[in-house]
Amino acid sequence: MSAELPQVLVIDDDDDTAALLGMALRRRGFRVLVARSCEEGRSLLTASAVDALVTDVSLPDGSGVELVASLADRPRAVIVVSGFGGDDDREKSRTAGAHAHMVKPIDVARLVATLNELLGRPS
């Protein structure tokens, strides 16, 4: 990673959630891209140098977990966000290749701490 701020791709079809996460991450020293679907997210992952991916599970054109599983070249930090946090849900995320599974509503401080840890940044 260069001296530039790490870039995070947030994939969420809920406008409020996407805006909140984008604003919170920018304030904490990240560059942020936002996508509203698997297709848009895949396109941004291909076109941009993304250090971290934060994706919702339920997207209008598929599953964020399936998107993560399909990536040949995953970002250094992958976090799946869901309204469900049971053992099965967490295991599906891990099996797909996610480094963490977080339950909505998102605790922004915990999200930032997890991203910093996964990216090797000081908290």
PDB file of C-alpha atoms in Angstrom:
ATOM      1  CA  MET A   1       0.000   0.000   0.000  1.00  0.00           C
ATOM      2  CA  SER A   2       1.267   3.429  -0.826  1.00  0.00           C
ATOM      3  CA  ALA A   3       1.279   6.437   1.481  1.00  0.00           C
ATOM      4  CA  GLU A   4      -2.204   7.265   0.224  1.00  0.00           C
ATOM      5  CA  LEU A   5      -5.150   6.681   2.462  1.00  0.00           C
ATOM      6  CA  PRO A   6      -6.598   3.170   2.143  1.00  0.00           C
ATOM      7  CA  GLN A   7      -9.595   2.858  -0.148  1.00  0.00           C
ATOM      8  CA  VAL A   8     -12.737   1.089   1.054  1.00  0.00           C
ATOM      9  CA  LEU A   9     -15.544  -0.086  -1.204  1.00  0.00           C
ATOM     10  CA  VAL A  10     -18.913  -0.065   0.578  1.00  0.00           C
ATOM     11  CA  ILE A  11     -21.629  -2.085  -1.168  1.00  0.00           C
ATOM     12  CA  ASP A  12     -25.100  -1.412   0.230  1.00  0.00           C
ATOM     13  CA  ASP A  13     -28.363  -0.675  -1.538  1.00  0.00           C
ATOM     14  CA  ASP A  14     -29.765   1.299   1.402  1.00  0.00           C
ATOM     15  CA  ASP A  15     -29.013   4.969   0.695  1.00  0.00           C
ATOM     16  CA  ASP A  16     -28.913   5.988   4.368  1.00  0.00           C
ATOM     17  CA  THR A  17     -26.565   3.161   5.365  1.00  0.00           C
ATOM     18  CA  ALA A  18     -24.254   3.765   2.405  1.00  0.00           C
ATOM     19  CA  ALA A  19     -24.133   7.516   3.108  1.00  0.00           C
ATOM     20  CA  LEU A  20     -23.544   7.040   6.850  1.00  0.00           C
ATOM     21  CA  LEU A  21     -20.761   4.497   6.382  1.00  0.00           C
ATOM     22  CA  GLY A  22     -19.139   6.569   3.639  1.00  0.00           C
ATOM     23  CA  MET A  23     -19.161   9.727   5.734  1.00  0.00           C
ATOM     24  CA  ALA A  24     -17.949   7.952   8.893  1.00  0.00           C
ATOM     25  CA  LEU A  25     -15.096   6.203   7.084  1.00  0.00           C
ATOM     26  CA  ARG A  26     -13.979   9.373   5.289  1.00  0.00           C
ATOM     27  CA  ARG A  27     -13.848  11.202   8.633  1.00  0.00           C
ATOM     28  CA  ARG A  28     -11.614   8.440   9.980  1.00  0.00           C
ATOM     29  CA  GLY A  29      -9.039   8.591   7.221  1.00  0.00           C
ATOM     30  CA  PHE A  30     -10.307   6.337   4.452  1.00  0.00           C
ATOM     31  CA  ARG A  31     -11.087   7.016   0.816  1.00  0.00           C
ATOM     32  CA  VAL A  32     -14.514   5.541   0.050  1.00  0.00           C
ATOM     33  CA  LEU A  33     -16.251   4.215  -3.035  1.00  0.00           C
ATOM     34  CA  VAL A  34     -19.933   3.264  -2.821  1.00  0.00           C
ATOM     35  CA  ALA A  35     -21.808   0.721  -4.914  1.00  0.00           C
ATOM     36  CA  ARG A  36     -25.492  -0.178  -4.704  1.00  0.00           C
ATOM     37  CA  SER A  37     -25.392  -3.694  -6.230  1.00  0.00           C
ATOM     38  CA  CYS A  38     -23.175  -6.741  -6.792  1.00  0.00           C
ATOM     39  CA  GLU A  39     -22.723  -5.751 -10.428  1.00  0.00           C
ATOM     40  CA  GLU A  40     -21.687  -2.191  -9.582  1.00  0.00           C
ATOM     41  CA  GLY A  41     -19.419  -3.452  -6.798  1.00  0.00           C
ATOM     42  CA  ARG A  42     -17.723  -5.976  -9.075  1.00  0.00           C
ATOM     43  CA  SER A  43     -17.155  -3.235 -11.656  1.00  0.00           C
ATOM     44  CA  LEU A  44     -15.535  -0.933  -9.058  1.00  0.00           C
ATOM     45  CA  LEU A  45     -13.392  -3.774  -7.714  1.00  0.00           C
ATOM     46  CA  THR A  46     -12.102  -4.387 -11.234  1.00  0.00           C
ATOM     47  CA  ALA A  47     -11.505  -0.719 -12.044  1.00  0.00           C
ATOM     48  CA  SER A  48     -10.083   0.542  -8.731  1.00  0.00           C
ATOM     49  CA  ALA A  49      -7.352  -0.350  -6.269  1.00  0.00           C
ATOM     50  CA  VAL A  50      -9.486  -1.318  -3.282  1.00  0.00           C
ATOM     51  CA  ASP A  51      -7.835  -2.127   0.051  1.00  0.00           C
ATOM     52  CA  ALA A  52     -11.017  -3.129   1.863  1.00  0.00           C
ATOM     53  CA  LEU A  53     -14.534  -4.276   1.031  1.00  0.00           C
ATOM     54  CA  VAL A  54     -17.551  -3.799   3.293  1.00  0.00           C
ATOM     55  CA  THR A  55     -20.602  -5.458   1.762  1.00  0.00           C
ATOM     56  CA  ASP A  56     -24.175  -6.025   2.809  1.00  0.00           C
ATOM     57  CA  VAL A  57     -25.486  -9.569   2.377  1.00  0.00           C
ATOM     58  CA  SER A  58     -28.826  -8.661   0.789  1.00  0.00           C
ATOM     59  CA  LEU A  59     -28.352  -6.763  -2.458  1.00  0.00           C
ATOM     60  CA  PRO A  60     -30.874  -6.213  -5.252  1.00  0.00           C
ATOM     61  CA  ASP A  61     -29.028  -8.447  -7.707  1.00  0.00           C
ATOM     62  CA  GLY A  62     -27.566 -11.109  -5.428  1.00  0.00           C
ATOM     63  CA  SER A  63     -25.779 -11.884  -2.223  1.00  0.00           C
ATOM     64  CA  GLY A  64     -22.768 -10.038  -0.872  1.00  0.00           C
ATOM     65  CA  VAL A  65     -21.529 -13.365   0.522  1.00  0.00           C
ATOM     66  CA  GLU A  66     -21.689 -14.937  -2.931  1.00  0.00           C
ATOM     67  CA  LEU A  67     -19.916 -11.897  -4.375  1.00  0.00           C
ATOM     68  CA  VAL A  68     -17.081 -12.308  -1.864  1.00  0.00           C
ATOM     69  CA  ALA A  69     -16.832 -16.036  -2.615  1.00  0.00           C
ATOM     70  CA  SER A  70     -16.597 -15.353  -6.355  1.00  0.00           C
ATOM     71  CA  LEU A  71     -13.669 -12.927  -6.106  1.00  0.00           C
ATOM     72  CA  ALA A  72     -10.402 -14.365  -7.369  1.00  0.00           C
ATOM     73  CA  ASP A  73      -8.440 -11.423  -5.983  1.00  0.00           C
ATOM     74  CA  ARG A  74      -9.939 -10.260  -2.679  1.00  0.00           C
ATOM     75  CA  PRO A  75      -9.042  -6.997  -0.958  1.00  0.00           C
ATOM     76  CA  ARG A  76      -6.851  -7.264   2.162  1.00  0.00           C
ATOM     77  CA  ALA A  77      -9.853  -6.637   4.416  1.00  0.00           C
ATOM     78  CA  VAL A  78     -13.305  -8.066   3.683  1.00  0.00           C
ATOM     79  CA  ILE A  79     -16.223  -7.455   6.036  1.00  0.00           C
ATOM     80  CA  VAL A  80     -19.734  -8.784   5.491  1.00  0.00           C
ATOM     81  CA  VAL A  81     -22.610  -6.850   7.062  1.00  0.00           C
ATOM     82  CA  SER A  82     -25.967  -8.462   7.767  1.00  0.00           C
ATOM     83  CA  GLY A  83     -29.132  -8.123   9.762  1.00  0.00           C
ATOM     84  CA  PHE A  84     -28.418 -11.651  11.006  1.00  0.00           C
ATOM     85  CA  GLY A  85     -25.585 -12.739  13.259  1.00  0.00           C
ATOM     86  CA  GLY A  86     -26.178 -16.386  14.025  1.00  0.00           C
ATOM     87  CA  ASP A  87     -23.388 -18.945  13.916  1.00  0.00           C
ATOM     88  CA  ASP A  88     -24.551 -20.145  10.471  1.00  0.00           C
ATOM     89  CA  ASP A  89     -24.492 -16.591   9.098  1.00  0.00           C
ATOM     90  CA  ARG A  90     -20.995 -15.962  10.441  1.00  0.00           C
ATOM     91  CA  GLU A  91     -19.749 -19.299   9.126  1.00  0.00           C
ATOM     92  CA  LYS A  92     -21.107 -18.581   5.629  1.00  0.00           C
ATOM     93  CA  SER A  93     -19.206 -15.290   5.618  1.00  0.00           C
ATOM     94  CA  ARG A  94     -15.972 -16.941   6.797  1.00  0.00           C
ATOM     95  CA  THR A  95     -16.300 -19.765   4.286  1.00  0.00           C
ATOM     96  CA  ALA A  96     -16.811 -17.230   1.482  1.00  0.00           C
ATOM     97  CA  GLY A  97     -13.531 -15.537   2.426  1.00  0.00           C
ATOM     98  CA  ALA A  98     -14.636 -12.669   4.644  1.00  0.00           C
ATOM     99  CA  HIS A  99     -12.366 -11.669   7.500  1.00  0.00           C
ATOM    100  CA  ALA A 100     -15.239 -10.456   9.678  1.00  0.00           C
ATOM    101  CA  HIS A 101     -19.043 -10.550   9.903  1.00  0.00           C
ATOM    102  CA  MET A 102     -20.855  -7.634  11.550  1.00  0.00           C
ATOM    103  CA  VAL A 103     -24.496  -7.294  12.464  1.00  0.00           C
ATOM    104  CA  LYS A 104     -26.606  -4.230  11.695  1.00  0.00           C
ATOM    105  CA  PRO A 105     -26.950  -1.640  13.013  1.00  0.00           C
ATOM    106  CA  ILE A 106     -23.230  -1.174  12.454  1.00  0.00           C
ATOM    107  CA  ASP A 107     -21.082   0.046  15.314  1.00  0.00           C
ATOM    108  CA  VAL A 108     -18.896   2.466  13.330  1.00  0.00           C
ATOM    109  CA  ALA A 109     -16.124   2.509  15.941  1.00  0.00           C
ATOM    110  CA  ARG A 110     -15.931  -1.287  15.820  1.00  0.00           C
ATOM    111  CA  LEU A 111     -15.979  -1.251  12.004  1.00  0.00           C
ATOM    112  CA  VAL A 112     -13.117   1.258  11.890  1.00  0.00           C
ATOM    113  CA  ALA A 113     -11.122  -0.672  14.500  1.00  0.00           C
ATOM    114  CA  THR A 114     -11.600  -3.901  12.537  1.00  0.00           C
ATOM    115  CA  LEU A 115     -10.564  -2.259   9.258  1.00  0.00           C
ATOM    116  CA  ASN A 116      -7.503  -0.706  10.899  1.00  0.00           C
ATOM    117  CA  GLU A 117      -6.510  -4.054  12.397  1.00  0.00           C
ATOM    118  CA  LEU A 118      -6.961  -5.949   9.115  1.00  0.00           C
ATOM    119  CA  LEU A 119      -5.062  -3.290   7.170  1.00  0.00           C
ATOM    120  CA  GLY A 120      -2.270  -2.982   9.747  1.00  0.00           C
ATOM    121  CA  ARG A 121      -3.056   0.658  10.518  1.00  0.00           C
ATOM    122  CA  PRO A 122      -2.730   2.245  13.955  1.00  0.00           C
ATOM    123  CA  SER A 123      -6.066   2.758  15.677  1.00  0.00           C
TER     124      SER A 123
END
